[in-house]
PDB file of C-alpha atoms in Angstrom:
ATOM      1  CA  MET X  18     -19.416 -97.813 -23.471  1.00 59.00           C
ATOM      2  CA  SER X  19     -19.126 -98.255 -19.693  1.00 62.00           C
ATOM      3  CA  ALA X  20     -20.399 -95.663 -17.541  1.00 63.00           C
ATOM      4  CA  VAL X  21     -16.904 -95.041 -16.714  1.00 61.00           C
ATOM      5  CA  ALA X  22     -16.180 -93.974 -20.718  1.00 86.00           C
ATOM      6  CA  PHE X  23     -19.260 -91.340 -20.430  1.00 92.00           C
ATOM      7  CA  GLU X  24     -18.166 -89.494 -16.476  1.00 95.00           C
ATOM      8  CA  PRO X  25     -14.763 -87.006 -18.324  1.00 96.00           C
ATOM      9  CA  ILE X  26     -17.388 -86.134 -21.088  1.00 97.00           C
ATOM     10  CA  VAL X  27     -19.855 -85.680 -18.789  1.00 97.00           C
ATOM     11  CA  ALA X  28     -18.041 -83.420 -16.852  1.00 97.00           C
ATOM     12  CA  LEU X  29     -16.062 -81.074 -19.798  1.00 98.00           C
ATOM     13  CA  LEU X  30     -19.742 -80.758 -20.565  1.00 98.00           C
ATOM     14  CA  GLN X  31     -20.366 -79.538 -16.914  1.00 98.00           C
ATOM     15  CA  THR X  32     -17.638 -77.028 -17.325  1.00 98.00           C
ATOM     16  CA  TYR X  33     -19.659 -75.871 -20.603  1.00 98.00           C
ATOM     17  CA  PHE X  34     -22.824 -75.496 -19.105  1.00 98.00           C
ATOM     18  CA  ASP X  35     -21.473 -73.485 -16.424  1.00 98.00           C
ATOM     19  CA  GLY X  36     -18.530 -71.381 -18.396  1.00 98.00           C
ATOM     20  CA  LEU X  37     -22.504 -69.864 -20.271  1.00 97.00           C
ATOM     21  CA  TYR X  38     -24.072 -69.685 -17.830  1.00 97.00           C
ATOM     22  CA  HIS X  39     -21.756 -67.400 -16.028  1.00 97.00           C
ATOM     23  CA  SER X  40     -20.216 -65.946 -19.552  1.00 97.00           C
ATOM     24  CA  ASP X  41     -16.939 -66.828 -18.162  1.00 97.00           C
ATOM     25  CA  ALA X  42     -14.412 -67.630 -21.614  1.00 97.00           C
ATOM     26  CA  ALA X  43     -11.448 -68.978 -19.170  1.00 97.00           C
ATOM     27  CA  ARG X  44     -13.831 -71.858 -18.572  1.00 97.00           C
ATOM     28  CA  LEU X  45     -15.026 -72.407 -22.279  1.00 98.00           C
ATOM     29  CA  ARG X  46     -10.964 -72.006 -22.815  1.00 97.00           C
ATOM     30  CA  GLN X  47     -10.574 -75.315 -21.022  1.00 97.00           C
ATOM     31  CA  VAL X  48     -13.568 -77.410 -22.955  1.00 98.00           C
ATOM     32  CA  PHE X  49     -12.429 -76.074 -26.529  1.00 98.00           C
ATOM     33  CA  HIS X  50      -9.549 -76.815 -28.749  1.00 97.00           C
ATOM     34  CA  PRO X  51      -7.664 -73.913 -29.856  1.00 96.00           C
ATOM     35  CA  GLU X  52      -8.948 -74.456 -33.249  1.00 97.00           C
ATOM     36  CA  ALA X  53     -12.479 -75.681 -32.446  1.00 98.00           C
ATOM     37  CA  ILE X  54     -15.236 -73.952 -34.652  1.00 96.00           C
ATOM     38  CA  TYR X  55     -18.492 -72.316 -33.769  1.00 97.00           C
ATOM     39  CA  ALA X  56     -20.773 -72.655 -36.453  1.00 97.00           C
ATOM     40  CA  CYS X  57     -25.056 -71.609 -36.723  1.00 97.00           C
ATOM     41  CA  ALA X  58     -27.012 -71.342 -39.829  1.00 96.00           C
ATOM     42  CA  THR X  59     -30.451 -70.078 -37.888  1.00 96.00           C
ATOM     43  CA  GLU X  60     -30.892 -67.693 -39.290  1.00 94.00           C
ATOM     44  CA  GLY X  61     -30.735 -68.911 -43.083  1.00 96.00           C
ATOM     45  CA  ARG X  62     -27.173 -67.439 -43.108  1.00 97.00           C
ATOM     46  CA  LEU X  63     -23.711 -69.036 -42.276  1.00 97.00           C
ATOM     47  CA  LYS X  64     -22.350 -67.468 -38.237  1.00 96.00           C
ATOM     48  CA  HIS X  65     -18.645 -68.472 -38.319  1.00 97.00           C
ATOM     49  CA  LEU X  66     -16.277 -67.658 -35.798  1.00 96.00           C
ATOM     50  CA  ARG X  67     -13.226 -68.694 -34.261  1.00 95.00           C
ATOM     51  CA  MET X  68     -11.975 -69.540 -30.399  1.00 96.00           C
ATOM     52  CA  PRO X  69     -10.585 -66.307 -30.000  1.00 96.00           C
ATOM     53  CA  GLU X  70     -13.794 -64.769 -31.894  1.00 96.00           C
ATOM     54  CA  TYR X  71     -16.170 -66.107 -29.922  1.00 96.00           C
ATOM     55  CA  PHE X  72     -14.441 -66.207 -26.071  1.00 97.00           C
ATOM     56  CA  GLU X  73     -14.866 -62.540 -26.868  1.00 96.00           C
ATOM     57  CA  VAL X  74     -18.524 -62.846 -27.870  1.00 95.00           C
ATOM     58  CA  VAL X  75     -18.690 -64.700 -24.685  1.00 95.00           C
ATOM     59  CA  ALA X  76     -16.967 -62.446 -21.999  1.00 95.00           C
ATOM     60  CA  ARG X  77     -18.501 -59.098 -23.317  1.00 96.00           C
ATOM     61  CA  ARG X  78     -22.285 -60.839 -23.437  1.00 93.00           C
ATOM     62  CA  PRO X  79     -23.766 -60.158 -19.178  1.00 95.00           C
ATOM     63  CA  SER X  80     -24.187 -63.655 -18.103  1.00 95.00           C
ATOM     64  CA  PRO X  81     -27.694 -65.430 -17.143  1.00 96.00           C
ATOM     65  CA  ALA X  82     -26.007 -66.158 -13.465  1.00 97.00           C
ATOM     66  CA  SER X  83     -25.851 -61.599 -13.371  1.00 96.00           C
ATOM     67  CA  ARG X  84     -29.594 -61.867 -14.569  1.00 95.00           C
ATOM     68  CA  ASN X  85     -30.260 -64.571 -11.998  1.00 96.00           C
ATOM     69  CA  GLU X  86     -32.453 -66.572 -14.759  1.00 95.00           C
ATOM     70  CA  LEU X  87     -32.716 -69.930 -14.460  1.00 94.00           C
ATOM     71  CA  ARG X  88     -30.497 -73.298 -15.894  1.00 95.00           C
ATOM     72  CA  ARG X  89     -31.771 -74.812 -18.367  1.00 94.00           C
ATOM     73  CA  ASP X  90     -29.411 -76.925 -18.996  1.00 96.00           C
ATOM     74  CA  ARG X  91     -29.082 -80.732 -20.238  1.00 97.00           C
ATOM     75  CA  ILE X  92     -27.034 -83.408 -21.471  1.00 98.00           C
ATOM     76  CA  ALA X  93     -29.652 -84.850 -24.384  1.00 98.00           C
ATOM     77  CA  GLY X  94     -27.269 -87.134 -25.255  1.00 97.00           C
ATOM     78  CA  ILE X  95     -23.932 -88.132 -26.549  1.00 97.00           C
ATOM     79  CA  GLU X  96     -22.484 -91.353 -29.253  1.00 96.00           C
ATOM     80  CA  PHE X  97     -19.212 -92.694 -28.932  1.00 96.00           C
ATOM     81  CA  ALA X  98     -17.890 -93.077 -32.991  1.00 95.00           C
ATOM     82  CA  GLY X  99     -14.861 -94.673 -31.048  1.00 93.00           C
ATOM     83  CA  PRO X 100     -12.354 -94.580 -28.910  1.00 93.00           C
ATOM     84  CA  VAL X 101     -11.307 -90.649 -29.745  1.00 95.00           C
ATOM     85  CA  THR X 102     -14.887 -88.612 -31.078  1.00 96.00           C
ATOM     86  CA  ALA X 103     -17.756 -88.208 -29.970  1.00 97.00           C
ATOM     87  CA  LEU X 104     -20.584 -86.981 -30.462  1.00 98.00           C
ATOM     88  CA  ALA X 105     -22.902 -84.604 -27.577  1.00 98.00           C
ATOM     89  CA  ARG X 106     -25.990 -83.286 -27.982  1.00 98.00           C
ATOM     90  CA  VAL X 107     -27.118 -80.604 -25.420  1.00 98.00           C
ATOM     91  CA  GLN X 108     -29.567 -77.866 -24.992  1.00 98.00           C
ATOM     92  CA  CYS X 109     -29.215 -74.785 -22.911  1.00 97.00           C
ATOM     93  CA  ALA X 110     -31.031 -71.524 -22.576  1.00 94.00           C
ATOM     94  CA  ILE X 111     -29.570 -67.940 -22.774  1.00 93.00           C
ATOM     95  CA  GLY X 112     -31.817 -64.979 -22.210  1.00 91.00           C
ATOM     96  CA  PRO X 113     -34.781 -65.757 -25.096  1.00 93.00           C
ATOM     97  CA  LYS X 114     -33.479 -67.930 -26.993  1.00 94.00           C
ATOM     98  CA  ARG X 115     -33.057 -72.150 -26.075  1.00 96.00           C
ATOM     99  CA  PHE X 116     -29.852 -73.517 -27.701  1.00 97.00           C
ATOM    100  CA  THR X 117     -29.381 -77.522 -29.029  1.00 98.00           C
ATOM    101  CA  ASP X 118     -25.687 -77.852 -29.478  1.00 98.00           C
ATOM    102  CA  LEU X 119     -24.174 -80.669 -31.371  1.00 98.00           C
ATOM    103  CA  LEU X 120     -20.369 -80.885 -30.071  1.00 98.00           C
ATOM    104  CA  THR X 121     -18.103 -82.828 -31.161  1.00 98.00           C
ATOM    105  CA  LEU X 122     -15.309 -84.258 -29.028  1.00 98.00           C
ATOM    106  CA  VAL X 123     -12.036 -85.469 -29.501  1.00 98.00           C
ATOM    107  CA  ARG X 124      -9.409 -87.248 -27.449  1.00 97.00           C
ATOM    108  CA  LEU X 125      -5.760 -86.283 -27.841  1.00 95.00           C
ATOM    109  CA  ASP X 126      -3.074 -85.575 -24.942  1.00 92.00           C
ATOM    110  CA  GLY X 127      -5.112 -87.792 -22.832  1.00 93.00           C
ATOM    111  CA  ARG X 128      -7.898 -85.253 -22.204  1.00 95.00           C
ATOM    112  CA  TRP X 129     -11.868 -84.437 -24.132  1.00 97.00           C
ATOM    113  CA  GLN X 130     -11.823 -81.940 -26.175  1.00 98.00           C
ATOM    114  CA  ILE X 131     -14.695 -79.588 -28.356  1.00 98.00           C
ATOM    115  CA  ILE X 132     -13.456 -79.177 -31.628  1.00 98.00           C
ATOM    116  CA  SER X 133     -16.583 -78.102 -33.087  1.00 98.00           C
ATOM    117  CA  LYS X 134     -20.121 -76.416 -31.703  1.00 98.00           C
ATOM    118  CA  VAL X 135     -23.160 -76.435 -34.162  1.00 98.00           C
ATOM    119  CA  PHE X 136     -26.121 -75.397 -32.961  1.00 97.00           C
ATOM    120  CA  HIS X 137     -29.703 -73.973 -33.920  1.00 97.00           C
ATOM    121  CA  PHE X 138     -31.771 -72.213 -31.200  1.00 97.00           C
ATOM    122  CA  GLU X 139     -35.335 -70.763 -31.359  1.00 96.00           C
ATOM    123  CA  LEU X 140     -36.814 -67.758 -29.420  1.00 93.00           C
ATOM    124  CA  ALA X 141     -38.579 -68.807 -26.363  1.00 85.00           C
ATOM    125  CA  ASP X 142     -42.710 -67.790 -26.171  1.00 77.00           C
ATOM    126  CA  ASP X 143     -43.125 -67.660 -22.728  1.00 61.00           C
TER     127      ASP X 143
END
């Protein structure tokens, strides 16, 4: 894939990171498909949310920006399964939690959208 193919996904991921850092559900709505799922099994049970539930959680929590937290977000990799399907592995931090997110993306109606967020987190030692 050419660098041009990656640019829209990199831009989407930056909006995703900004939405998380500022606890901005409106920004996150821009990058998630309305039918996307959110899932995590880090604590030994499945946590599964639909987008309205997830956006409510984001909107309620104090933002890392409001606590002047250091931004620790990065794109670890992007893989294309084809012209309309991709997987992004990203890392970020919110409070003491360090997240690795596996974001599955689909290209619909001319734009990339996150269709699933499956993640793992660890508590920071510092």
